[in-house]
Tab-separated table of C-alpha atoms in Angstrom:
chain	number	residue	atom	x	y	z
A	1	LYS	CA	80.599	65.883	102.242
A	2	ILE	CA	83.686	67.917	101.297
A	3	PHE	CA	83.608	70.218	98.308
A	4	ASN	CA	86.916	71.538	96.758
A	5	ILE	CA	86.017	74.733	95.061
A	6	THR	CA	88.671	74.599	92.491
A	7	PRO	CA	88.696	74.613	88.652
A	8	THR	CA	89.203	71.443	86.746
A	9	LYS	CA	92.199	72.753	84.966
A	10	SER	CA	95.187	73.195	87.337
A	11	ILE	CA	97.835	75.890	86.787
A	12	ASP	CA	101.499	76.208	87.836
A	13	LEU	CA	102.899	79.137	89.846
A	14	ILE	CA	105.073	80.364	86.877
A	15	SER	CA	101.960	80.613	84.686
A	16	ILE	CA	100.214	82.647	87.470
A	17	ALA	CA	103.255	84.893	87.847
A	18	LYS	CA	103.197	85.470	84.027
A	19	ILE	CA	99.464	86.399	84.055
A	20	ILE	CA	100.156	88.891	86.921
A	21	LEU	CA	103.045	90.516	85.058
A	22	LYS	CA	100.946	90.772	81.890
A	23	ILE	CA	97.982	92.369	83.708
A	24	LEU	CA	100.230	94.827	85.487
A	25	LYS	CA	102.321	95.489	82.364
A	26	ILE	CA	105.524	94.742	84.189
A	27	ASP	CA	108.633	93.228	82.511
A	28	VAL	CA	110.758	91.583	85.249
A	29	GLU	CA	112.445	88.238	85.492
A	30	ILE	CA	110.687	85.458	87.298
A	31	LYS	CA	113.086	83.550	89.579
A	32	VAL	CA	112.334	79.976	90.569
A	33	LEU	CA	113.978	78.934	93.848
A	34	LYS	CA	113.532	75.261	93.240
A	35	ASN	CA	112.852	73.617	89.909
A	36	GLY	CA	110.052	70.994	89.623
A	37	TYR	CA	106.512	70.885	90.784
A	38	GLY	CA	107.057	69.764	94.377
A	39	ARG	CA	103.812	68.922	96.118
A	40	GLU	CA	100.431	68.926	94.437
A	41	TYR	CA	98.172	71.618	95.815
A	42	SER	CA	95.266	71.511	93.408
A	43	GLY	CA	92.010	69.923	94.600
A	44	ASN	CA	89.644	67.339	93.409
A	45	ASN	CA	86.352	69.092	92.404
A	46	SER	CA	84.449	65.900	91.367
A	47	ASN	CA	81.946	66.301	94.305
A	48	LEU	CA	81.319	69.876	93.274
A	49	LEU	CA	80.801	68.880	89.614
A	50	ASN	CA	78.459	66.100	90.545
A	51	GLN	CA	76.160	68.406	92.567
A	52	PHE	CA	76.464	71.361	90.113
A	53	PRO	CA	77.168	69.901	86.688
A	54	LYS	CA	76.472	73.203	84.873
A	55	ILE	CA	78.888	75.230	87.000
A	56	LYS	CA	81.128	77.601	85.086
A	57	PHE	CA	84.476	78.766	86.400
A	58	THR	CA	86.032	82.207	86.013
A	59	THR	CA	89.269	82.127	84.007
A	60	TYR	CA	92.533	82.530	85.831
A	61	GLU	CA	93.186	85.708	83.915
A	62	LYS	CA	89.883	87.316	84.883
A	63	SER	CA	90.116	86.159	88.500
A	64	ILE	CA	93.580	87.543	88.924
A	65	LYS	CA	92.555	90.778	87.269
A	66	ASN	CA	89.598	91.125	89.687
A	67	LEU	CA	91.919	90.384	92.647
A	68	ILE	CA	94.423	93.070	91.462
A	69	THR	CA	91.505	95.582	91.049
A	70	HIS	CA	90.326	94.715	94.617
A	71	ILE	CA	93.768	95.185	96.099
A	72	LYS	CA	94.298	98.536	94.275
A	73	LYS	CA	90.922	99.789	95.617
A	74	ASN	CA	91.807	98.694	99.124
A	75	LYS	CA	95.440	99.539	99.194
A	76	SER	CA	95.078	101.684	102.336
A	77	LEU	CA	93.872	98.695	104.363
A	78	ILE	CA	97.024	96.497	103.674
A	79	ASP	CA	99.412	96.158	106.507
A	80	LEU	CA	102.751	96.797	104.508
A	81	LYS	CA	104.817	96.278	107.682
A	82	SER	CA	103.534	92.715	108.070
A	83	LEU	CA	104.140	92.057	104.345
A	84	LYS	CA	107.755	93.425	104.579
A	85	HIS	CA	108.486	91.055	107.578
A	86	ASP	CA	107.174	87.896	105.907
A	87	LYS	CA	109.461	84.972	106.962
A	88	PHE	CA	109.448	83.315	103.490
A	89	LEU	CA	110.341	86.616	101.876
A	90	GLU	CA	113.254	86.954	104.275
A	91	TYR	CA	114.369	83.411	103.414
A	92	ALA	CA	114.087	84.054	99.728
A	93	LYS	CA	116.279	87.256	99.998
A	94	LYS	CA	118.947	85.293	101.785
A	95	ILE	CA	119.267	82.549	99.198
A	96	ASN	CA	119.054	84.910	96.228
């Protein structure tokens, strides 16, 4: 069987960006390159819920906060050079 480990409630990328900005206490504009939802990337967790009906999901806010804490603690392990040469980031800079 295949199990999608995903919460039942989906969230859009703008909402995720807003959560990140709130946690980091940053006030910057969020720019959207292309309006609309595009492809659906959420998963179907019905198999998971059938096998584990009492499962509880961590909120997006808490999960993002935990991820930010982890990144801050392990900042020295991040390859900044690779991040700065990200092909999508280069594309976004060109069209902005």
